[in-house]
Short mmCIF file of C-alpha atoms in Angstrom, two decimals:
data_model
loop_
_atom_site.label_atom_id
_atom_site.label_comp_id
_atom_site.label_asym_id
_atom_site.label_seq_id
_atom_site.Cartn_x
_atom_site.Cartn_y
_atom_site.Cartn_z
CA MET H 15 193.07 -50.43 114.19
CA GLY H 16 195.19 -53.52 113.50
CA LYS H 17 194.76 -56.97 114.99
CA ARG H 18 197.60 -56.47 117.48
CA SER H 19 196.07 -53.15 118.57
CA ASN H 20 192.71 -54.82 119.17
CA GLU H 21 194.35 -57.60 121.14
CA MET H 22 196.37 -55.11 123.21
CA ALA H 23 193.21 -53.12 124.00
CA ARG H 24 191.48 -56.29 125.18
CA PHE H 25 194.58 -57.21 127.20
CA ARG H 26 194.62 -53.80 128.92
CA GLN H 27 190.95 -54.16 129.85
CA THR H 28 191.62 -57.59 131.35
CA CYS H 29 194.46 -56.20 133.46
CA CYS H 30 192.19 -53.48 134.84
CA LEU H 31 189.40 -55.74 136.13
CA GLY H 32 190.46 -55.23 139.75
CA VAL H 33 190.09 -58.85 140.82
CA PRO H 34 192.66 -60.79 142.89
CA SER H 35 195.72 -61.72 140.87
CA GLU H 36 195.41 -65.47 141.48
CA VAL H 37 192.12 -65.30 139.58
CA LEU H 38 193.36 -62.88 136.93
CA VAL H 39 196.80 -64.25 135.98
CA PRO H 40 195.46 -67.24 133.98
CA GLN H 41 193.27 -64.85 131.96
CA ILE H 42 196.18 -62.43 131.49
CA ILE H 43 198.26 -65.28 130.12
CA GLU H 44 195.48 -66.34 127.77
CA GLU H 45 195.19 -62.78 126.46
CA LEU H 46 198.98 -62.43 126.15
CA HIS H 47 199.06 -65.51 123.88
CA ARG H 48 196.98 -63.52 121.39
CA ILE H 49 199.63 -60.80 121.33
CA ILE H 50 202.81 -62.91 121.59
CA PRO H 51 202.48 -66.54 120.50
CA ALA H 52 204.29 -68.91 122.88
CA GLU H 53 204.33 -72.62 123.66
CA ARG H 54 203.74 -71.93 127.36
CA MET H 55 204.08 -69.20 129.94
CA HIS H 56 205.14 -69.09 133.57
CA PHE H 57 204.21 -66.37 136.06
CA ALA H 58 205.94 -65.86 139.42
CA TRP H 59 204.82 -63.63 142.28
CA THR H 60 207.56 -62.16 144.48
CA ASP H 61 207.84 -60.62 147.91
CA ASP H 62 209.36 -57.19 148.56
CA LEU H 63 212.87 -58.69 148.55
CA GLY H 64 212.52 -60.31 145.11
CA ASN H 65 212.07 -63.86 146.38
CA ILE H 66 209.62 -65.97 144.41
CA VAL H 67 206.76 -66.80 146.76
CA ASN H 68 204.29 -68.37 144.33
CA SER H 69 203.90 -69.38 140.70
CA PHE H 70 201.39 -70.16 138.01
CA PHE H 71 202.55 -72.69 135.44
CA GLU H 72 200.67 -72.94 132.20
CA LYS H 73 200.58 -76.57 131.02
CA PRO H 74 202.20 -77.80 134.23
CA ASP H 75 204.35 -80.91 134.07
CA LEU H 76 204.43 -82.45 137.54
CA GLY H 77 207.96 -83.87 137.17
CA ALA H 78 209.35 -80.57 135.89
CA LEU H 79 207.51 -78.62 138.58
CA GLU H 80 208.88 -80.85 141.35
CA TYR H 81 212.40 -80.56 139.89
CA LEU H 82 212.05 -76.77 139.75
CA LYS H 83 210.87 -76.52 143.36
CA SER H 84 213.57 -78.89 144.64
CA ASN H 85 216.49 -77.53 142.60
CA TYR H 86 215.76 -73.82 142.37
CA SER H 87 219.32 -72.69 143.26
CA GLN H 88 220.99 -75.28 141.02
CA ILE H 89 218.85 -74.23 138.06
CA ALA H 90 219.85 -70.58 138.52
CA GLU H 91 223.51 -71.62 138.71
CA ASP H 92 223.22 -73.83 135.60
CA VAL H 93 221.41 -71.12 133.63
CA GLY H 94 223.87 -68.47 134.76
CA VAL H 95 221.13 -66.01 135.70
CA SER H 96 219.90 -65.47 139.25
CA PHE H 97 216.12 -65.21 139.33
CA ARG H 98 216.19 -62.90 142.37
CA SER H 99 218.84 -60.53 141.00
CA THR H 100 216.98 -60.40 137.68
CA ILE H 101 213.75 -59.48 139.46
CA LEU H 102 215.48 -56.83 141.57
CA PHE H 103 218.03 -55.41 139.14
CA GLY H 104 217.49 -56.92 135.69
CA LYS H 105 216.28 -55.30 132.53
CA ALA H 106 212.53 -54.95 132.06
CA THR H 107 212.66 -57.65 129.35
CA GLY H 108 215.12 -60.09 127.87
CA ASN H 109 217.03 -61.34 130.92
CA PHE H 110 216.46 -64.97 129.99
CA ARG H 111 217.41 -64.80 126.30
CA TRP H 112 219.77 -67.38 124.77
CA PRO H 113 222.59 -68.12 125.06
CA TYR H 114 222.66 -69.19 128.68
CA ARG H 115 225.88 -70.04 130.50
CA ALA H 116 228.31 -72.10 128.42
CA GLY H 117 227.61 -75.79 128.94
CA PHE H 118 224.01 -75.26 130.07
CA GLU H 119 222.73 -77.72 127.45
CA GLN H 120 224.75 -80.49 129.17
CA THR H 121 223.22 -79.92 132.63
CA GLU H 122 220.48 -81.88 134.35
CA SER H 123 218.48 -78.63 134.57
CA TYR H 124 218.44 -78.37 130.79
CA ALA H 125 217.55 -82.04 130.36
CA ARG H 126 214.72 -81.95 132.91
CA LEU H 127 213.21 -78.58 132.08
CA TRP H 128 214.10 -77.38 128.61
CA ARG H 129 214.73 -80.58 126.65
CA GLY H 130 212.18 -82.52 128.72
CA LEU H 131 209.48 -79.99 127.86
CA ASN H 132 210.76 -79.43 124.29
CA LEU H 133 211.56 -75.77 125.02
CA ARG H 134 214.28 -73.77 123.32
CA TYR H 135 213.62 -70.04 123.51
CA ALA H 136 212.60 -67.83 126.41
CA ILE H 137 211.80 -64.19 126.94
CA ASP H 138 210.88 -62.66 130.26
CA GLY H 139 209.37 -59.52 131.66
CA VAL H 140 210.03 -58.18 135.16
CA LEU H 141 207.12 -56.63 137.04
CA ARG H 142 208.11 -53.83 139.40
CA ASP H 143 207.50 -50.20 140.14
CA SER H 144 209.80 -47.58 141.67
CA PHE H 145 209.45 -49.09 145.12
CA ARG H 146 209.33 -52.87 144.87
CA PRO H 147 209.16 -55.94 142.64
CA PHE H 148 205.89 -57.78 142.03
CA GLY H 149 206.96 -60.72 139.90
CA GLN H 150 208.12 -62.01 136.57
CA ILE H 151 206.51 -63.56 133.52
CA VAL H 152 208.45 -65.90 131.23
CA LEU H 153 207.30 -66.95 127.77
CA PHE H 154 208.71 -70.09 126.14
CA ARG H 155 208.84 -71.41 122.58
CA SER H 156 209.76 -74.91 121.47
CA ASP H 157 212.52 -76.15 119.18
CA ASN H 158 210.25 -76.12 116.13
CA GLU H 159 209.18 -72.48 116.64
CA PRO H 160 211.18 -69.35 115.81
CA ASP H 161 212.98 -67.39 118.50
CA PHE H 162 211.21 -64.36 119.92
CA SER H 163 211.68 -61.26 117.77
CA ALA H 164 212.42 -57.67 118.71
CA ALA H 165 208.74 -56.93 118.01
CA ASP H 166 207.73 -59.67 120.48
CA GLU H 167 210.03 -58.19 123.11
CA GLU H 168 208.60 -54.72 122.49
CA ALA H 169 205.04 -56.05 122.79
CA LEU H 170 205.95 -57.67 126.10
CA ALA H 171 207.52 -54.41 127.31
CA GLN H 172 204.28 -52.59 126.44
CA ALA H 173 202.25 -55.18 128.36
CA LEU H 174 204.34 -55.08 131.57
CA PRO H 175 202.85 -51.92 133.12
CA TYR H 176 199.36 -53.39 132.74
CA ILE H 177 200.36 -56.73 134.25
CA THR H 178 202.06 -54.88 137.11
CA HIS H 179 198.86 -52.92 137.70
CA ALA H 180 196.85 -56.16 137.72
CA VAL H 181 199.03 -57.88 140.34
CA SER H 182 199.89 -54.90 142.56
CA GLY H 183 196.49 -54.58 144.21
CA PRO H 184 195.69 -55.46 147.81
CA HIS H 185 195.37 -59.18 146.99
CA LYS H 186 198.57 -59.38 144.95
CA THR H 187 200.08 -62.62 146.30
CA PRO H 188 198.04 -65.79 146.62
CA ASP H 189 198.55 -68.02 149.66
CA ALA H 190 199.01 -71.30 147.77
CA PHE H 191 200.31 -72.43 144.41
CA VAL H 192 197.79 -71.70 141.67
#
């Protein structure tokens, strides 16, 4: 069994622990780093309508977090991708791949979030089943790292059902920001 297979097996076990998602998501992210290297990851829980109701930010930057919370709609407009429509109707992976909307690199959103955090590449995975959405995970890489590959996207696609299982239990949405 190869290294990636061992890491995926460990990841699957972590996702099946049956503990509340607010406890489990940081561990899931730590395990996912072993499978898909990334500068940082962001996890968002959603309600049944695809609205983001909570988030876990790895390596949080207080200024960027405040900007994100205060300018959520503007960021989606600048990027050219609606978070809610992506969660409800987007592809399982790859909704937030470059290039974003033309001119995005000249927006305040880019300056405050991407350039300000030295991020360049993103890949996302949408968590949902046949009946409802559960959330979204976004992986980021910096300017000095390579873009995510097709193999990275495939590994994320393989991980999504396990993450969905982990966050779809009775305690799926935490009451406060993690």
